[in-house]
Short mmCIF file of C-alpha atoms and ligand atoms in Angstrom, two decimals:
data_model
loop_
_atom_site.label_atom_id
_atom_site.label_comp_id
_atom_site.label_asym_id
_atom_site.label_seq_id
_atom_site.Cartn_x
_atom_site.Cartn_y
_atom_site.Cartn_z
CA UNK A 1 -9.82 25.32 -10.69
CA UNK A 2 -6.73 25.16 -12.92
CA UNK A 3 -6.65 22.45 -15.51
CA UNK A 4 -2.32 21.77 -15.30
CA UNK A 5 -3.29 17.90 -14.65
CA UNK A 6 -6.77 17.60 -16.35
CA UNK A 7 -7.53 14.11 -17.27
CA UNK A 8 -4.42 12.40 -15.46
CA UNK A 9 -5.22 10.04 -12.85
CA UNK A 10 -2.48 10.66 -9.93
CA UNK A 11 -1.88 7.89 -6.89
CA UNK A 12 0.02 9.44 -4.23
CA UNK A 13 1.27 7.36 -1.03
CA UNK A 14 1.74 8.81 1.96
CA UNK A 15 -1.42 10.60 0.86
CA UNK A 16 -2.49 11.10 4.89
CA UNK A 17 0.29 12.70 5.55
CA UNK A 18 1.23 16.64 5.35
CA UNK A 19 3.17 17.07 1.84
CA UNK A 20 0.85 13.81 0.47
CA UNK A 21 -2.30 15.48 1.52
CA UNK A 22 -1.17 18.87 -0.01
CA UNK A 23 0.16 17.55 -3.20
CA UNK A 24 -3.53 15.91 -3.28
CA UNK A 25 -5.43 19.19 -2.96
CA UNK A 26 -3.32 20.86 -5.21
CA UNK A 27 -3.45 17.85 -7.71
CA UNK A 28 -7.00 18.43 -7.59
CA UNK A 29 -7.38 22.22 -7.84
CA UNK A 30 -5.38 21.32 -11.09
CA UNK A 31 -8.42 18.50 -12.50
CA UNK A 32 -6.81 15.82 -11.64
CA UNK A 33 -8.54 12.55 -10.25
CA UNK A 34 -6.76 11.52 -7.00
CA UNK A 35 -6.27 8.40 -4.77
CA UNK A 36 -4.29 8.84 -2.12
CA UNK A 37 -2.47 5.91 -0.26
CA UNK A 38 -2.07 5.59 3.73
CA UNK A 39 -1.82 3.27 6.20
CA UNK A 40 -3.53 5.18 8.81
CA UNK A 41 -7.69 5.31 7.34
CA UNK A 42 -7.84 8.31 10.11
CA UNK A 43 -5.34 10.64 8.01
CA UNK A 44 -6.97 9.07 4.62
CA UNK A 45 -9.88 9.70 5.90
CA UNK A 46 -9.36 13.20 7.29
CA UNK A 47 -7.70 14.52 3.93
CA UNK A 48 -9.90 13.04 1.49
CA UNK A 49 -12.43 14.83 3.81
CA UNK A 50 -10.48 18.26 3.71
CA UNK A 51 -10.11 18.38 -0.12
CA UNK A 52 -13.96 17.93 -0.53
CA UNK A 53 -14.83 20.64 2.04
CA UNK A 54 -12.72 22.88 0.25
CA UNK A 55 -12.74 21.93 -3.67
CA UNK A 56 -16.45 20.31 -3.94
CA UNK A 57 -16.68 17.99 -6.78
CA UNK A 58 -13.09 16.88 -6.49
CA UNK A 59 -12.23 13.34 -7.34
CA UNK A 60 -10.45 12.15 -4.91
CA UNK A 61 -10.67 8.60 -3.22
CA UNK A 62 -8.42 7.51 0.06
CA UNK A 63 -6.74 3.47 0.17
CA UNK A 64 -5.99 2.28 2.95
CA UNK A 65 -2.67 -0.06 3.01
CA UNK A 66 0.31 -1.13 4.77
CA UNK A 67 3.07 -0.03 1.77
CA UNK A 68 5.76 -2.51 3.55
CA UNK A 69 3.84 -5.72 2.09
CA UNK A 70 4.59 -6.17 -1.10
CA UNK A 71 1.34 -7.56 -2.22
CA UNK A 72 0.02 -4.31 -1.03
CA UNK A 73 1.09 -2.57 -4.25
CA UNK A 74 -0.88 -4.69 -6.79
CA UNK A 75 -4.11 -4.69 -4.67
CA UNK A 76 -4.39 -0.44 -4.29
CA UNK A 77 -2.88 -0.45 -8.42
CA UNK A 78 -5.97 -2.73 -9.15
CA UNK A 79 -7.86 -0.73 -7.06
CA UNK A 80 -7.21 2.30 -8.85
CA UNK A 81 -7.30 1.78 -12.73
CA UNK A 82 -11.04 -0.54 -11.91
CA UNK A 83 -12.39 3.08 -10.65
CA UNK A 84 -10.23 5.58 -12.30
CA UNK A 85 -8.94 3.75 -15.25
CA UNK A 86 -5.52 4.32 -15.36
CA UNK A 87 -2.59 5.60 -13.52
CA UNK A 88 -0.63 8.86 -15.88
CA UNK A 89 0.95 10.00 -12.48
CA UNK A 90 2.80 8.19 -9.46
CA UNK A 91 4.52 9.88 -6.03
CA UNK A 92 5.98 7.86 -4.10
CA UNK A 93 6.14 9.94 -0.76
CA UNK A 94 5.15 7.65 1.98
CA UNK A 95 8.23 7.74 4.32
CA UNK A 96 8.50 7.07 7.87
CA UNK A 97 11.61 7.94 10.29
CA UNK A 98 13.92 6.19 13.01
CA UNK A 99 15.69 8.52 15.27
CA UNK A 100 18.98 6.47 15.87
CA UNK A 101 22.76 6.81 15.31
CA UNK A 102 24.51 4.01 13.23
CA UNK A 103 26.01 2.58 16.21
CA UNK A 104 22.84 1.51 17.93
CA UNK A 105 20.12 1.50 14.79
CA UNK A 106 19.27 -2.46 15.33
CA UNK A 107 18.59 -4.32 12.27
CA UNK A 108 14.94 -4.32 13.04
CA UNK A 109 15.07 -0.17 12.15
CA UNK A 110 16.84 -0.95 9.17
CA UNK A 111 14.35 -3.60 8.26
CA UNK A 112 11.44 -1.98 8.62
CA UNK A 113 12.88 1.68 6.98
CA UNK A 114 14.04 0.18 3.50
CA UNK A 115 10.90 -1.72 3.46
CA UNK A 116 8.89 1.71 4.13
CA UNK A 117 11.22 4.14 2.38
CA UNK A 118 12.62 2.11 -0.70
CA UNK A 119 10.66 -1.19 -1.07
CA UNK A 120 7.44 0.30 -1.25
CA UNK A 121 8.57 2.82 -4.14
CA UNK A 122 9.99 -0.29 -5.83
CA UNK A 123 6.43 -2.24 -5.76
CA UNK A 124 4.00 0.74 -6.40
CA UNK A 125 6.44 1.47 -9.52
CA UNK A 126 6.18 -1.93 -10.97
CA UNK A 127 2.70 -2.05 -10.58
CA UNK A 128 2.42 1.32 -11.57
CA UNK A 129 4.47 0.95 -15.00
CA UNK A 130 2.44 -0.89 -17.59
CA UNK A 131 -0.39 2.06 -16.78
CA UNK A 132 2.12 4.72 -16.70
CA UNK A 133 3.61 2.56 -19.89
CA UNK A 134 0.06 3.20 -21.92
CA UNK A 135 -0.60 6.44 -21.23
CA UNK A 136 2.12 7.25 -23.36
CA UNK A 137 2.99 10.28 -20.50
CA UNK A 138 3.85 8.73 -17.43
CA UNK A 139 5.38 10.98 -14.66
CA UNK A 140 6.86 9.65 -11.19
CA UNK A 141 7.85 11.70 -8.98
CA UNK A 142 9.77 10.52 -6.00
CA UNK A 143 10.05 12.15 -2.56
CA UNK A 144 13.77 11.81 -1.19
CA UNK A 145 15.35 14.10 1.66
CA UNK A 146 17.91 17.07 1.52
CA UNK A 147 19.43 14.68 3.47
CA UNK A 148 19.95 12.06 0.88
CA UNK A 149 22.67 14.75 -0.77
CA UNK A 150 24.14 16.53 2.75
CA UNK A 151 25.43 14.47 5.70
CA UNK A 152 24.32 15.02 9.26
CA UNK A 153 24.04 12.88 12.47
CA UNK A 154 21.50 10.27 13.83
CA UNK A 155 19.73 9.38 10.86
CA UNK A 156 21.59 7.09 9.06
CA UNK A 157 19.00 4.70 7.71
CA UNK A 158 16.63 6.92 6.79
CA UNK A 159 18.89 8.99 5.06
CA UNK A 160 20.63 5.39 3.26
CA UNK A 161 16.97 4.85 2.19
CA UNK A 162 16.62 8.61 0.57
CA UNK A 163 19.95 8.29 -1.15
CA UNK A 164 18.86 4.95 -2.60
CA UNK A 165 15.13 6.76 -3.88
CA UNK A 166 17.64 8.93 -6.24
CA UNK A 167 19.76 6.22 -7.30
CA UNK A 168 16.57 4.55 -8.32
CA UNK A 169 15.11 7.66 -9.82
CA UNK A 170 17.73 8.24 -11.99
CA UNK A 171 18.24 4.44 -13.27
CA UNK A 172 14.34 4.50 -14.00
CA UNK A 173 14.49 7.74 -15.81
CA UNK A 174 17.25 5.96 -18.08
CA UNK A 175 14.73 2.55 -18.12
CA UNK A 176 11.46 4.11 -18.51
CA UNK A 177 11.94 6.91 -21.18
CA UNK A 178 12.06 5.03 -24.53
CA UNK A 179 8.02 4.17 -23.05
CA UNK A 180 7.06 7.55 -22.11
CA UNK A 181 7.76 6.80 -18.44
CA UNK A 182 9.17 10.47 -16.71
CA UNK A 183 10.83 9.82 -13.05
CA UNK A 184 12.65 12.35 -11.16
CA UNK A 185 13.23 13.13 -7.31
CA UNK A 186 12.71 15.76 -5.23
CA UNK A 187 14.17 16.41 -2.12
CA UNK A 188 12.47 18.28 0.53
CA UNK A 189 13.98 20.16 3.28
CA UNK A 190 12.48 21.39 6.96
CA UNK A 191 8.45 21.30 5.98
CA UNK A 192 6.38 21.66 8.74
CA UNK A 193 4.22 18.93 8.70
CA UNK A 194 1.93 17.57 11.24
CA UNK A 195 4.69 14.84 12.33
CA UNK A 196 7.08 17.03 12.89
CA UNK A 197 4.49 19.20 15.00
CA UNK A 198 3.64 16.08 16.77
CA UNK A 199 7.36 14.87 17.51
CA UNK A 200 8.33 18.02 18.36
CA UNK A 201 5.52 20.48 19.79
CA UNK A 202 4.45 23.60 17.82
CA UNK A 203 6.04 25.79 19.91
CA UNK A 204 9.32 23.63 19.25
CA UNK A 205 8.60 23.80 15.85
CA UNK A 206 8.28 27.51 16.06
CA UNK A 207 11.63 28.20 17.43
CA UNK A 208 13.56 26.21 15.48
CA UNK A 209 15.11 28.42 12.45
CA UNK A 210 16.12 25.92 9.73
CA UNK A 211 19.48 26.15 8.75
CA UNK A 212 18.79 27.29 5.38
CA UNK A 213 18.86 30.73 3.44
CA UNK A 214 15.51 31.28 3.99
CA UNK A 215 15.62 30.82 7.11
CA UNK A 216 12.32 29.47 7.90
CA UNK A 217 10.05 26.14 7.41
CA UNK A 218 8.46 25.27 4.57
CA UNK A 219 4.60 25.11 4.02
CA UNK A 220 3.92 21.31 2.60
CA UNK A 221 2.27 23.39 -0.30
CA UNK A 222 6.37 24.55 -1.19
CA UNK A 223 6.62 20.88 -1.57
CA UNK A 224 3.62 19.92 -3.62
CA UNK A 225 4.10 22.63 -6.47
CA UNK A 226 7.43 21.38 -7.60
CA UNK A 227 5.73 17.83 -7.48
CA UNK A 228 2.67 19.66 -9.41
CA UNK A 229 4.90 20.44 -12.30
CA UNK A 230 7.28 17.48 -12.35
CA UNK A 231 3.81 15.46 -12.90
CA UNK A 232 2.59 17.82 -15.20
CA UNK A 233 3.23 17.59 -18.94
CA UNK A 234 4.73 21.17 -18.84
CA UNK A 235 7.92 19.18 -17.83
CA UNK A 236 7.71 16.63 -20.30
CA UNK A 237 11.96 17.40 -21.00
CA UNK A 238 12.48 16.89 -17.20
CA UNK A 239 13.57 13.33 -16.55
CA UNK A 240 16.23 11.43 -14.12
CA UNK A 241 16.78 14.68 -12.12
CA UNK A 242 16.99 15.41 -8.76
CA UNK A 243 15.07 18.68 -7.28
CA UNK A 244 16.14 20.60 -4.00
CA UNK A 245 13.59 22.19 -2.53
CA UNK A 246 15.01 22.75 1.01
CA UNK A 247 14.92 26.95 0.74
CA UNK A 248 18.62 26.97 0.04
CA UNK A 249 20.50 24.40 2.41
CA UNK A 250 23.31 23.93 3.31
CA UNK A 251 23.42 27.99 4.10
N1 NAD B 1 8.54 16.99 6.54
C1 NAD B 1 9.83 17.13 6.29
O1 NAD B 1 10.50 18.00 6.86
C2 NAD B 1 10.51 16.22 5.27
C3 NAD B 1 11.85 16.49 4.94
C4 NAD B 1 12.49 15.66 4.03
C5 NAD B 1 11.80 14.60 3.45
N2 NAD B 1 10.51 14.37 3.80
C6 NAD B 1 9.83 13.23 3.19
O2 NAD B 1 8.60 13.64 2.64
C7 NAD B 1 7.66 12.58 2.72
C8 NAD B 1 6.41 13.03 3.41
O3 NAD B 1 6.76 13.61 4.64
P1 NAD B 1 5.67 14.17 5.67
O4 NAD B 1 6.38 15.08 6.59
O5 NAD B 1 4.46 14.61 4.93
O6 NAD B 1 5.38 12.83 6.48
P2 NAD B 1 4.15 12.36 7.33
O7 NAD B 1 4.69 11.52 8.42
O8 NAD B 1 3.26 13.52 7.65
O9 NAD B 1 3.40 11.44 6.26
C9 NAD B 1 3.79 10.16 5.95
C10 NAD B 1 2.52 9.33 5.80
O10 NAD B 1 2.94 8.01 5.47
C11 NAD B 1 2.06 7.10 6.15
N3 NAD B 1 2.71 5.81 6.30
C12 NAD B 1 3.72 5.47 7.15
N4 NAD B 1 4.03 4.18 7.01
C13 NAD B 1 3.22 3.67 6.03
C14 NAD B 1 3.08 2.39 5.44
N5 NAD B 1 3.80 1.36 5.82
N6 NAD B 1 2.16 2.26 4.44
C15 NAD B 1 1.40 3.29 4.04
N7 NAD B 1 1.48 4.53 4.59
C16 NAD B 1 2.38 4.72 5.58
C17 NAD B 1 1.77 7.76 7.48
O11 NAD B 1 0.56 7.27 8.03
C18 NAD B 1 1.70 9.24 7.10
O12 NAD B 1 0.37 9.66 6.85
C19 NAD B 1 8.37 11.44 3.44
O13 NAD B 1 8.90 10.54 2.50
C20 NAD B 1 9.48 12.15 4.18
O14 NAD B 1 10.57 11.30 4.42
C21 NAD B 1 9.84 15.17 4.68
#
């Protein structure tokens, strides 16, 4: 066990997923107490169940919420500081995807992706804040896309929403500092998580070579290290900046 976040309390969303349930191991390998934020209790369930098995003794506590309702925010925030009694760390990485040029995305996919993608980041922040606020070193890190920075086809409104995260990153880096609030973005590229395995089929998954210097996918763990130390206090001069971590695209 390391001791890079002991004492912090970190709430992760999208903590059921692959780079959410990785940051939370590795959060916790590193002391720190962990709730992780899902809307599916079987992928809460599962991870808060895998971090256990493999760090015994780790704090870590699963939520179960629907991040598009607003109200949502305020109940797992309340939730949190009444176990854990605070919040020092915040990554927003819940994100969900709509496969769909611009042409035929219906209103519907753009509804429900900014509410997903951008609203949620918007309400767990403000809840969030006035705990990040007293700590006195708040750190957010935000989980945005490759794809927020590069164009491409037939994922328009995701990638509006991931461009949006870094405007918003960067305006509460400028908000947030004079109170000791951190917030910066990272922007993953091809990371082989489960829902891409799922969408896709391993063997899919397998053949496709990224189009990026290295050439290869990324473990979720190459994700959750650069959110490790952006939530650490070791980058306590690192604000309002935007991380690629997408093994060199475009190459
Ligand atoms: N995997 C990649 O290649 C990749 C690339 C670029 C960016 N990203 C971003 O990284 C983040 C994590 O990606 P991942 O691959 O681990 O995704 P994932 O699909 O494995 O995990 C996302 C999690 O969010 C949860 N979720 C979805 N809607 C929710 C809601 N309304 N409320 C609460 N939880 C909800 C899902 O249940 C899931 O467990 C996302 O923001 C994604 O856009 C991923």
């Amino acid at each position: 066990m390391g001791t890079r976040l002991q004492g912090k309390v970190a709430v992760i969303t999208g903590g059921g997923g692959g780079i959410g349930a990785a940051a939370g191991r590795i959060f916790c390998e590193e002391g720190a107490r962990v709730a992780l934020v899902d809307q599916s209790e079987d992928a809460v369930a599962s991870a808060v169940h895998e971090i256990r098995q493999i760090l015994p003794g780790a704090e870590v506590h699963g939520h179960v919420a629907d991040l598009g309702v607003e109200a949502e925010a305020d109940r797992v925030i309340g939730d949190v500081v009444a176990r854990l009694g605070g919040v020092d760390v915040l990554v927003n990485n819940v994100g969900i995807r709509r496969y769909e040029a611009l042409a035929d995305a219906p209103w519907e996919t753009w509804d429900a992706i900014i509410r997903v993608n951008l609203l949620s980041f918007v309400s767990m922040t403000r809840a969030a804040l006035p705990h990040l606020r007293r700590c006195g070193r708040g750190s957010i890190v935000n989980t945005s896309s490759t794809y927020a920075v590069y164009g491409r086809k037939g994922m328009g409104a995701y990638d509006a929403t991931k461009a949006g995260v870094l405007a918003m990153t960067r305006t509460l880096a400028y908000e947030e500092g004079e109170h000791g609030v951190r917030a910066n973005a990272v922007c993953p590229g091809y990371t082989r998580t489960p829902f891409h395995v799922r969408r896709m089929g391993a063997q899919a998954v397998d053949e496709l070579v990224p189009p990026c210097v290295l050439k290869r996918w990324a473990d979720p763990s190459e994700m959750a290290y650069p959110m490790l130390w952006l939530a650490s206090d070791e980058a306590s001069y690192v604000t309002g900046a935007t991380f690629m971590i997408d093994g060199g695209l475009p190459a």
